[in-house]
Amino acid sequence: MEFKISKELIQQIEQLIESKQESQLELLLNDMHHADIAEILDELDFDEATYIFKILDSEKTAEILLELEDDLRENILSRLSPKEIAEELDELETNDAADIIAELSQSKKEEVILELQDVEHAKDIVDLLRYKEDTAGGIMHKELVKVNENWNVLTCVKEMRIQAENISRVHSIYVVDDEDRLKGRLSLKDLLTTSTKTPIREVYISKLNSVNVNTEDVEVARIMQKYDLEAIPVTDELGRLVGRITIDDIVDVIKDEADKDYQLAAGISQDVEADDSILELTKARLPWLVLALLGGFITVRVLGLFEGAMIHHGNLFFFTPLIAAMAGNVGVQSSAIIVQGLANNTLSGSLFNRLIKEVSLSLLNGVILALILFTGSHFLLSVEFIIGIIVTVALVSVIIIASLIGTFVPLLLDKFGIDPALATGPFITTSNDICGILIYFSIAKLILGF
């Protein structure tokens, strides 16, 4: 049953903190999952959250630390000594510990590393800090089980038992040579059904997916999704096995990427959350709002070029919002499909074939919508026949052009290394609004001659 925070529970915890009943607090919280405790701490103020954090065992609080909101974790870490932080990190796997250390100032980072009790653990953490956070090296674990191809099955089992003591989950057994170069993986079934004297090189599976330390995390996610992998080994430039990436790390990558794309599509230029400060939210939203305002000025200027239409054919302006809205909607639909295809690596065929398909699709949709619009405007709004023709021709033209822009722009952005999700937001909507209005009144001027 999923844990739910209640007002009564928060009040009970606050009362226990106020009366400093540490044993009662421990008794209440120790049986809870670390993610649930983190959720509770997010509901308390900083002082109360820090108090609870300090009375619980490091084995528990280390996991809680990973689940906390960034602001709360930063505040709690600022109130802990380097030795206390090191005690927490000693309980974590290397990549999680490296993520937390990366949030500290340079001076405190060095102090914490010196306080780590496990020297090998400290070396692994320092090694991970060398990699960019959005690469395979930046998200991998150093903890894994590996065996040498020259060992026999009996030696292999003994070594695996030793290595597995420090690993929470064993997804795969990797095989390396004397230089630690990755050779393949070992099937547990083969290990159990083979003679204890058989060399590992005779039974391991050489076919194995792996990634380089510099592979982008989103590419790692794509590979793991494509081949339905629970874990994937990571090698360095020399082909040596240096770590592994598990599915829970990739879930975080996918979530972060989806959040970023969603915010870009909504016209937010940096990663923010609802609880961030007004200044941070303003900095994230304002640039695209300024762009939308600039687009509005351009639209007004475009309308000014057709002043004659306002004087002689004022009813044309009643359809301006409809044309602009359809242009924006069609553009966003087209770009969203392309962005999704780029993200999933499912786009196939040439650019020309893609554009032909979009033109055919938009032509079909445009004709159907135009017929509906013409019928409605003529019989429900009693619009002049010639105006109805202009609006319907303009609608079909606008839909085709908007779909082409929505298709071409994300592909172009991707080619130049810019996140194509940018094309699903205000950028594409604003540009299509302007193009739609320009096309509409140009067609009107061509037919009516004002």
Short mmCIF file of C-alpha atoms in Angstrom, two decimals:
data_model
loop_
_atom_site.label_atom_id
_atom_site.label_comp_id
_atom_site.label_asym_id
_atom_site.label_seq_id
_atom_site.Cartn_x
_atom_site.Cartn_y
_atom_site.Cartn_z
CA MET A 1 0.00 0.00 0.00
CA GLU A 2 1.39 3.40 -1.00
CA PHE A 3 2.50 5.67 1.83
CA LYS A 4 0.48 8.88 2.27
CA ILE A 5 1.48 11.85 4.40
CA SER A 6 -1.26 13.08 6.70
CA LYS A 7 -1.55 16.34 8.59
CA GLU A 8 -1.82 14.34 11.81
CA LEU A 9 1.48 12.54 11.12
CA ILE A 10 3.34 15.81 10.49
CA GLN A 11 1.91 17.31 13.68
CA GLN A 12 2.93 14.21 15.66
CA ILE A 13 6.49 14.41 14.33
CA GLU A 14 6.71 18.15 15.04
CA GLN A 15 5.57 17.56 18.62
CA LEU A 16 8.17 14.80 19.11
CA ILE A 17 10.88 17.11 17.77
CA GLU A 18 9.77 19.97 20.01
CA SER A 19 9.87 17.72 23.11
CA LYS A 20 13.15 16.12 21.89
CA GLN A 21 11.83 12.57 22.19
CA GLU A 22 14.52 11.03 19.99
CA SER A 23 13.79 7.40 20.82
CA GLN A 24 10.11 7.84 19.91
CA LEU A 25 11.07 9.51 16.64
CA GLU A 26 13.47 6.69 15.77
CA LEU A 27 10.81 4.11 16.59
CA LEU A 28 8.29 5.92 14.40
CA LEU A 29 10.59 6.48 11.41
CA ASN A 30 12.87 3.43 11.35
CA ASP A 31 10.23 1.15 9.85
CA MET A 32 9.46 3.62 7.05
CA HIS A 33 11.00 3.49 3.59
CA HIS A 34 13.75 6.07 3.03
CA ALA A 35 11.75 7.68 0.17
CA ASP A 36 8.77 8.16 2.52
CA ILE A 37 10.98 9.76 5.18
CA ALA A 38 12.41 12.12 2.56
CA GLU A 39 8.85 13.10 1.67
CA ILE A 40 8.17 13.85 5.34
CA LEU A 41 11.35 15.94 5.67
CA ASP A 42 10.29 18.03 2.68
CA GLU A 43 7.16 18.99 4.66
CA LEU A 44 9.16 20.17 7.69
CA ASP A 45 11.26 23.30 8.08
CA PHE A 46 15.04 23.10 7.71
CA ASP A 47 15.78 22.94 11.45
CA GLU A 48 13.30 20.12 12.03
CA ALA A 49 14.51 18.18 8.99
CA THR A 50 18.15 18.53 10.09
CA TYR A 51 17.26 17.40 13.63
CA ILE A 52 15.67 14.19 12.32
CA PHE A 53 18.52 13.64 9.91
CA LYS A 54 21.08 13.73 12.72
CA ILE A 55 19.31 11.26 15.02
CA LEU A 56 18.81 8.52 12.43
CA ASP A 57 21.43 5.94 11.52
CA SER A 58 23.79 6.77 8.62
CA GLU A 59 22.72 3.66 6.75
CA LYS A 60 19.18 5.10 6.65
CA THR A 61 20.01 8.78 6.17
CA ALA A 62 22.39 8.10 3.28
CA GLU A 63 19.48 6.78 1.21
CA ILE A 64 17.21 9.58 2.42
CA LEU A 65 19.76 12.14 1.23
CA LEU A 66 19.36 10.94 -2.36
CA GLU A 67 15.58 11.39 -2.28
CA LEU A 68 15.47 14.93 -0.86
CA GLU A 69 14.59 18.01 -2.88
CA ASP A 70 17.73 19.88 -4.00
CA ASP A 71 17.20 22.91 -1.72
CA LEU A 72 16.66 20.80 1.39
CA ARG A 73 19.61 18.51 0.65
CA GLU A 74 21.86 21.54 0.09
CA ASN A 75 20.71 23.07 3.39
CA ILE A 76 21.22 19.85 5.37
CA LEU A 77 24.67 19.30 3.86
CA SER A 78 25.64 22.85 4.81
CA ARG A 79 24.85 21.99 8.46
CA LEU A 80 26.87 18.77 8.50
CA SER A 81 30.60 18.59 9.12
CA PRO A 82 32.89 17.01 6.49
CA LYS A 83 33.22 13.96 8.76
CA GLU A 84 29.42 13.60 9.07
CA ILE A 85 28.99 13.91 5.29
CA ALA A 86 31.74 11.31 4.75
CA GLU A 87 29.88 8.90 7.06
CA GLU A 88 26.82 9.25 4.84
CA LEU A 89 28.81 8.74 1.62
CA ASP A 90 30.51 5.61 2.97
CA GLU A 91 27.07 3.98 2.92
CA LEU A 92 26.30 4.89 -0.71
CA GLU A 93 27.31 3.41 -4.02
CA THR A 94 30.01 5.34 -5.84
CA ASN A 95 27.88 7.17 -8.40
CA ASP A 96 25.38 8.35 -5.77
CA ALA A 97 28.21 9.50 -3.51
CA ALA A 98 29.88 11.31 -6.42
CA ASP A 99 26.61 13.11 -7.26
CA ILE A 100 26.35 14.44 -3.71
CA ILE A 101 30.02 15.48 -3.48
CA ALA A 102 29.66 17.32 -6.79
CA GLU A 103 27.12 19.65 -5.12
CA LEU A 104 29.65 20.79 -2.47
CA SER A 105 32.08 23.69 -2.68
CA GLN A 106 35.60 22.80 -3.81
CA SER A 107 37.11 23.26 -0.33
CA LYS A 108 34.45 21.17 1.42
CA LYS A 109 34.62 18.57 -1.33
CA GLU A 110 38.32 18.00 -0.59
CA GLU A 111 37.71 17.82 3.16
CA VAL A 112 34.93 15.24 2.75
CA ILE A 113 37.05 13.03 0.46
CA LEU A 114 39.86 13.03 3.06
CA GLU A 115 37.38 11.91 5.73
CA LEU A 116 36.16 8.87 3.77
CA GLN A 117 37.12 5.69 5.64
CA ASP A 118 37.22 3.31 2.69
CA VAL A 119 40.24 4.31 0.58
CA GLU A 120 39.15 2.27 -2.46
CA HIS A 121 35.67 3.79 -2.24
CA ALA A 122 37.23 7.27 -2.12
CA LYS A 123 39.40 6.53 -5.17
CA ASP A 124 36.37 5.35 -7.13
CA ILE A 125 34.41 8.49 -6.21
CA VAL A 126 37.28 10.76 -7.26
CA ASP A 127 37.51 8.83 -10.53
CA LEU A 128 33.82 9.39 -11.26
CA LEU A 129 34.12 13.13 -10.59
CA ARG A 130 36.37 13.40 -13.67
CA TYR A 131 33.49 12.72 -16.04
CA LYS A 132 30.76 15.06 -17.23
CA GLU A 133 27.47 14.40 -15.46
CA ASP A 134 25.57 13.81 -18.73
CA THR A 135 27.88 11.01 -19.93
CA ALA A 136 28.05 7.28 -19.24
CA GLY A 137 31.07 7.91 -17.02
CA GLY A 138 29.11 10.46 -15.01
CA ILE A 139 26.20 8.11 -14.19
CA MET A 140 27.94 4.73 -13.92
CA HIS A 141 28.57 2.65 -10.79
CA LYS A 142 32.06 1.39 -10.05
CA GLU A 143 30.61 -1.56 -8.13
CA LEU A 144 30.33 -4.67 -10.31
CA VAL A 145 31.26 -8.34 -10.49
CA LYS A 146 34.01 -9.27 -12.94
CA VAL A 147 36.01 -12.44 -13.52
CA ASN A 148 39.17 -13.19 -15.47
CA GLU A 149 38.88 -15.29 -18.61
CA ASN A 150 41.84 -17.40 -17.44
CA TRP A 151 40.22 -18.47 -14.17
CA ASN A 152 38.43 -21.76 -13.86
CA VAL A 153 34.84 -22.02 -12.67
CA LEU A 154 35.81 -22.81 -9.05
CA THR A 155 38.11 -19.77 -8.73
CA CYS A 156 35.47 -17.67 -10.42
CA VAL A 157 32.79 -18.60 -7.87
CA LYS A 158 35.11 -17.83 -4.94
CA GLU A 159 36.00 -14.40 -6.35
CA MET A 160 32.36 -13.62 -7.14
CA ARG A 161 31.37 -14.25 -3.53
CA ILE A 162 33.97 -11.75 -2.33
CA GLN A 163 33.00 -9.07 -4.86
CA ALA A 164 29.24 -9.48 -4.37
CA GLU A 165 29.47 -8.56 -0.66
CA ASN A 166 29.66 -4.85 -1.52
CA ILE A 167 27.01 -4.87 -4.25
CA SER A 168 23.30 -4.50 -3.62
CA ARG A 169 22.21 -6.15 -6.91
CA VAL A 170 24.17 -8.34 -9.32
CA HIS A 171 22.73 -7.90 -12.81
CA SER A 172 25.58 -9.43 -14.81
CA ILE A 173 28.94 -11.15 -14.42
CA TYR A 174 31.49 -9.54 -16.73
CA VAL A 175 34.55 -11.27 -18.15
CA VAL A 176 37.86 -9.43 -18.63
CA ASP A 177 41.38 -10.33 -19.73
CA ASP A 178 44.63 -9.74 -17.83
CA GLU A 179 44.60 -6.06 -18.92
CA ASP A 180 41.03 -5.60 -17.61
CA ARG A 181 39.68 -5.28 -21.15
CA LEU A 182 36.04 -6.31 -21.44
CA LYS A 183 35.65 -9.64 -23.24
CA GLY A 184 32.04 -10.60 -22.59
CA ARG A 185 29.61 -11.81 -19.96
CA LEU A 186 29.08 -15.02 -18.05
CA SER A 187 25.77 -16.86 -17.89
CA LEU A 188 24.85 -17.98 -14.40
CA LYS A 189 23.30 -21.12 -15.90
CA ASP A 190 26.58 -21.99 -17.67
CA LEU A 191 28.48 -21.33 -14.46
CA LEU A 192 26.28 -23.73 -12.48
CA THR A 193 26.26 -26.50 -15.08
CA THR A 194 29.95 -26.50 -16.03
CA SER A 195 32.78 -28.47 -14.45
CA THR A 196 34.62 -26.54 -11.73
CA LYS A 197 37.91 -27.02 -13.59
CA THR A 198 36.67 -25.53 -16.89
CA PRO A 199 38.38 -22.23 -17.86
CA ILE A 200 35.99 -19.28 -18.07
CA ARG A 201 37.25 -18.43 -21.58
CA GLU A 202 35.55 -21.60 -22.83
CA VAL A 203 32.08 -20.73 -21.55
CA TYR A 204 31.67 -16.95 -21.55
CA ILE A 205 29.43 -15.14 -24.07
CA SER A 206 31.39 -12.70 -26.21
CA LYS A 207 28.38 -10.94 -27.72
CA LEU A 208 27.73 -8.04 -25.37
CA ASN A 209 26.42 -4.47 -25.61
CA SER A 210 28.63 -1.86 -23.95
CA VAL A 211 29.15 1.91 -23.98
CA ASN A 212 32.16 4.19 -23.72
CA VAL A 213 32.67 6.51 -20.73
CA ASN A 214 32.09 9.51 -23.02
CA THR A 215 28.82 8.24 -24.53
CA GLU A 216 25.97 10.70 -23.82
CA ASP A 217 23.52 9.53 -21.17
CA VAL A 218 20.54 9.86 -23.54
CA GLU A 219 22.30 7.56 -26.03
CA VAL A 220 22.89 5.05 -23.22
CA ALA A 221 19.17 5.22 -22.44
CA ARG A 222 18.32 4.61 -26.11
CA ILE A 223 20.57 1.54 -26.30
CA MET A 224 19.24 0.06 -23.06
CA GLN A 225 15.66 0.66 -24.19
CA LYS A 226 16.28 -0.84 -27.63
CA TYR A 227 17.85 -4.05 -26.28
CA ASP A 228 15.73 -4.23 -23.11
CA LEU A 229 18.78 -4.24 -20.80
CA GLU A 230 18.74 -4.08 -17.00
CA ALA A 231 22.42 -3.08 -16.93
CA ILE A 232 25.16 -2.22 -19.41
CA PRO A 233 28.96 -2.24 -18.91
CA VAL A 234 31.05 0.89 -19.44
CA THR A 235 34.55 0.84 -20.93
CA ASP A 236 37.27 3.46 -21.20
CA GLU A 237 39.19 4.51 -24.32
CA LEU A 238 41.35 1.36 -24.09
CA GLY A 239 38.37 -0.98 -23.83
CA ARG A 240 38.93 -1.65 -20.14
CA LEU A 241 35.89 -2.33 -17.96
CA VAL A 242 35.48 0.63 -15.60
CA GLY A 243 31.85 0.51 -14.45
CA ARG A 244 28.25 -0.39 -15.16
CA ILE A 245 24.99 1.52 -15.60
CA THR A 246 21.77 0.07 -14.19
CA ILE A 247 18.18 0.60 -15.22
CA ASP A 248 17.35 2.80 -12.20
CA ASP A 249 20.04 5.28 -13.31
CA ILE A 250 18.53 5.36 -16.80
CA VAL A 251 15.02 5.95 -15.45
CA ASP A 252 16.40 9.14 -13.84
CA VAL A 253 18.00 10.17 -17.15
CA ILE A 254 14.75 9.61 -19.07
CA LYS A 255 12.76 11.57 -16.47
CA ASP A 256 15.22 14.49 -16.49
CA GLU A 257 15.24 14.59 -20.30
CA ALA A 258 11.44 14.47 -20.45
CA ASP A 259 11.18 17.28 -17.87
CA LYS A 260 13.65 19.40 -19.85
CA ASP A 261 11.85 18.81 -23.16
CA TYR A 262 8.48 19.54 -21.57
CA GLN A 263 9.75 22.83 -20.17
CA LEU A 264 11.32 23.81 -23.49
CA ALA A 265 8.04 23.05 -25.22
CA ALA A 266 6.26 25.25 -22.69
CA GLY A 267 8.71 28.11 -23.27
CA ILE A 268 10.86 27.72 -20.15
CA SER A 269 14.56 28.13 -20.88
CA GLN A 270 16.07 26.42 -17.82
CA ASP A 271 15.28 23.68 -15.33
CA VAL A 272 12.98 25.06 -12.63
CA GLU A 273 10.34 23.76 -10.23
CA ALA A 274 7.17 25.25 -8.81
CA ASP A 275 8.81 25.87 -5.43
CA ASP A 276 11.74 27.87 -6.87
CA SER A 277 12.08 31.57 -6.10
CA ILE A 278 10.22 34.24 -8.09
CA LEU A 279 13.55 35.48 -9.49
CA GLU A 280 14.54 32.00 -10.77
CA LEU A 281 11.11 31.43 -12.30
CA THR A 282 11.20 34.85 -13.96
CA LYS A 283 14.66 34.19 -15.45
CA ALA A 284 13.38 30.90 -16.88
CA ARG A 285 10.13 32.24 -18.34
CA LEU A 286 10.88 35.82 -19.39
CA PRO A 287 13.14 35.17 -22.44
CA TRP A 288 10.43 33.27 -24.30
CA LEU A 289 7.74 35.74 -23.24
CA VAL A 290 9.93 38.51 -24.70
CA LEU A 291 10.20 36.45 -27.90
CA ALA A 292 6.41 36.06 -28.00
CA LEU A 293 6.03 39.82 -27.48
CA LEU A 294 8.49 40.50 -30.30
CA GLY A 295 6.49 38.11 -32.48
CA GLY A 296 3.37 40.08 -31.60
CA PHE A 297 5.03 43.31 -32.73
CA ILE A 298 6.00 41.68 -36.03
CA THR A 299 2.44 40.41 -36.49
CA VAL A 300 1.10 43.93 -35.92
CA ARG A 301 3.59 45.22 -38.48
CA VAL A 302 2.48 42.57 -40.98
CA LEU A 303 -1.16 43.56 -40.45
CA GLY A 304 -0.17 47.19 -41.07
CA LEU A 305 1.02 46.23 -44.56
CA PHE A 306 -2.57 45.38 -45.43
CA GLU A 307 -4.24 48.55 -44.17
CA GLY A 308 -6.33 48.69 -47.33
CA ALA A 309 -8.07 45.46 -46.33
CA MET A 310 -9.18 47.05 -43.06
CA ILE A 311 -10.76 49.95 -44.92
CA HIS A 312 -12.50 48.04 -47.71
CA HIS A 313 -12.85 44.48 -46.38
CA GLY A 314 -12.98 44.74 -42.60
CA ASN A 315 -14.69 41.35 -42.23
CA LEU A 316 -11.40 39.67 -43.26
CA PHE A 317 -9.99 40.57 -39.84
CA PHE A 318 -12.62 38.48 -38.05
CA PHE A 319 -10.84 35.34 -39.31
CA THR A 320 -7.34 36.46 -38.27
CA PRO A 321 -7.35 34.63 -34.85
CA LEU A 322 -8.62 31.45 -36.54
CA ILE A 323 -5.85 31.45 -39.16
CA ALA A 324 -3.15 32.23 -36.59
CA ALA A 325 -4.40 29.54 -34.19
CA MET A 326 -4.54 26.86 -36.89
CA ALA A 327 -1.03 27.74 -38.07
CA GLY A 328 0.33 27.46 -34.54
CA ASN A 329 -1.50 24.22 -33.75
CA VAL A 330 -0.49 22.47 -36.96
CA GLY A 331 3.14 23.55 -36.54
CA VAL A 332 3.28 22.23 -32.98
CA GLN A 333 1.70 18.90 -34.01
CA SER A 334 4.22 18.38 -36.83
CA SER A 335 7.23 19.38 -34.74
CA ALA A 336 6.12 17.22 -31.81
CA ILE A 337 6.05 14.11 -34.03
CA ILE A 338 9.52 14.88 -35.43
CA VAL A 339 10.99 15.65 -31.99
CA GLN A 340 9.57 12.39 -30.64
CA GLY A 341 11.07 10.49 -33.58
CA LEU A 342 14.47 12.13 -33.06
CA ALA A 343 14.39 11.36 -29.34
CA ASN A 344 13.50 7.69 -29.94
CA ASN A 345 15.74 7.38 -33.02
CA THR A 346 12.79 6.05 -35.03
CA LEU A 347 12.89 8.46 -37.97
CA SER A 348 13.66 6.65 -41.20
CA GLY A 349 13.89 7.60 -44.87
CA SER A 350 15.15 10.75 -46.55
CA LEU A 351 14.23 14.32 -45.66
CA PHE A 352 12.53 14.71 -49.05
CA ASN A 353 10.24 11.72 -48.41
CA ARG A 354 9.46 13.04 -44.94
CA LEU A 355 8.47 16.45 -46.36
CA ILE A 356 6.34 14.84 -49.11
CA LYS A 357 4.51 12.80 -46.48
CA GLU A 358 3.87 15.93 -44.38
CA VAL A 359 2.57 17.86 -47.42
CA SER A 360 0.20 15.00 -48.30
CA LEU A 361 -1.04 14.72 -44.72
CA SER A 362 -1.49 18.47 -44.28
CA LEU A 363 -3.22 18.76 -47.67
CA LEU A 364 -5.76 16.11 -46.66
CA ASN A 365 -6.33 17.68 -43.24
CA GLY A 366 -6.44 21.17 -44.77
CA VAL A 367 -9.09 20.26 -47.35
CA ILE A 368 -11.32 18.62 -44.73
CA LEU A 369 -10.99 21.59 -42.35
CA ALA A 370 -11.47 24.07 -45.20
CA LEU A 371 -14.75 22.41 -46.24
CA ILE A 372 -15.99 22.56 -42.65
CA LEU A 373 -14.93 26.22 -42.40
CA PHE A 374 -16.50 27.20 -45.73
CA THR A 375 -19.81 25.50 -44.85
CA GLY A 376 -19.92 27.03 -41.39
CA SER A 377 -18.96 30.54 -42.50
CA HIS A 378 -21.45 30.54 -45.38
CA PHE A 379 -24.50 29.07 -43.65
CA LEU A 380 -23.94 30.06 -40.00
CA LEU A 381 -22.12 33.38 -40.32
CA SER A 382 -23.56 34.51 -43.68
CA VAL A 383 -20.08 35.45 -44.91
CA GLU A 384 -19.76 36.61 -48.54
CA PHE A 385 -18.94 33.83 -50.97
CA ILE A 386 -15.66 35.44 -52.08
CA ILE A 387 -14.52 35.95 -48.48
CA GLY A 388 -15.34 32.30 -47.74
CA ILE A 389 -13.20 31.23 -50.70
CA ILE A 390 -10.29 33.42 -49.54
CA VAL A 391 -10.42 32.06 -45.99
CA THR A 392 -10.60 28.42 -47.07
CA VAL A 393 -7.78 28.74 -49.64
CA ALA A 394 -5.69 30.56 -47.04
CA LEU A 395 -6.43 27.87 -44.43
CA VAL A 396 -5.21 25.05 -46.70
CA SER A 397 -2.08 27.04 -47.62
CA VAL A 398 -1.33 27.93 -44.02
CA ILE A 399 -1.73 24.33 -42.84
CA ILE A 400 0.71 23.07 -45.51
CA ILE A 401 3.33 25.75 -44.79
CA ALA A 402 2.99 25.36 -41.00
CA SER A 403 3.45 21.58 -41.22
CA LEU A 404 6.57 22.04 -43.39
CA ILE A 405 8.02 24.52 -40.89
CA GLY A 406 7.12 22.21 -38.02
CA THR A 407 8.91 19.35 -39.78
CA PHE A 408 11.96 21.18 -41.09
CA VAL A 409 12.87 23.33 -38.06
CA PRO A 410 13.44 20.51 -35.50
CA LEU A 411 15.46 18.55 -38.07
CA LEU A 412 17.57 21.63 -38.73
CA LEU A 413 18.07 22.30 -35.01
CA ASP A 414 19.10 18.68 -34.44
CA LYS A 415 21.62 18.87 -37.29
CA PHE A 416 23.30 21.87 -35.63
CA GLY A 417 23.37 20.20 -32.20
CA ILE A 418 20.51 22.27 -30.69
CA ASP A 419 17.82 20.48 -28.69
CA PRO A 420 14.96 19.99 -31.21
CA ALA A 421 12.41 20.18 -28.38
CA LEU A 422 12.92 23.93 -28.72
CA ALA A 423 10.84 23.69 -31.91
CA THR A 424 7.70 22.56 -30.08
CA GLY A 425 7.41 25.70 -27.96
CA PRO A 426 6.76 29.40 -28.45
CA PHE A 427 9.41 29.62 -31.18
CA ILE A 428 7.44 27.49 -33.64
CA THR A 429 4.08 28.89 -32.54
CA THR A 430 5.16 32.52 -32.96
CA SER A 431 6.84 31.97 -36.33
CA ASN A 432 3.82 30.10 -37.67
CA ASP A 433 1.46 32.82 -36.42
CA ILE A 434 3.41 35.42 -38.40
CA CYS A 435 3.61 33.24 -41.53
CA GLY A 436 -0.09 32.40 -41.28
CA ILE A 437 -1.18 36.03 -41.12
CA LEU A 438 1.15 36.98 -43.98
CA ILE A 439 -0.12 34.15 -46.20
CA TYR A 440 -3.76 34.90 -45.38
CA PHE A 441 -3.68 38.57 -46.29
CA SER A 442 -1.40 38.01 -49.28
CA ILE A 443 -4.00 35.62 -50.74
CA ALA A 444 -6.76 38.11 -49.91
CA LYS A 445 -4.87 40.95 -51.62
CA LEU A 446 -4.19 38.78 -54.68
CA ILE A 447 -7.90 37.93 -55.08
CA LEU A 448 -9.50 41.21 -54.00
CA GLY A 449 -6.81 43.58 -55.28
CA PHE A 450 -6.94 46.14 -52.44
#
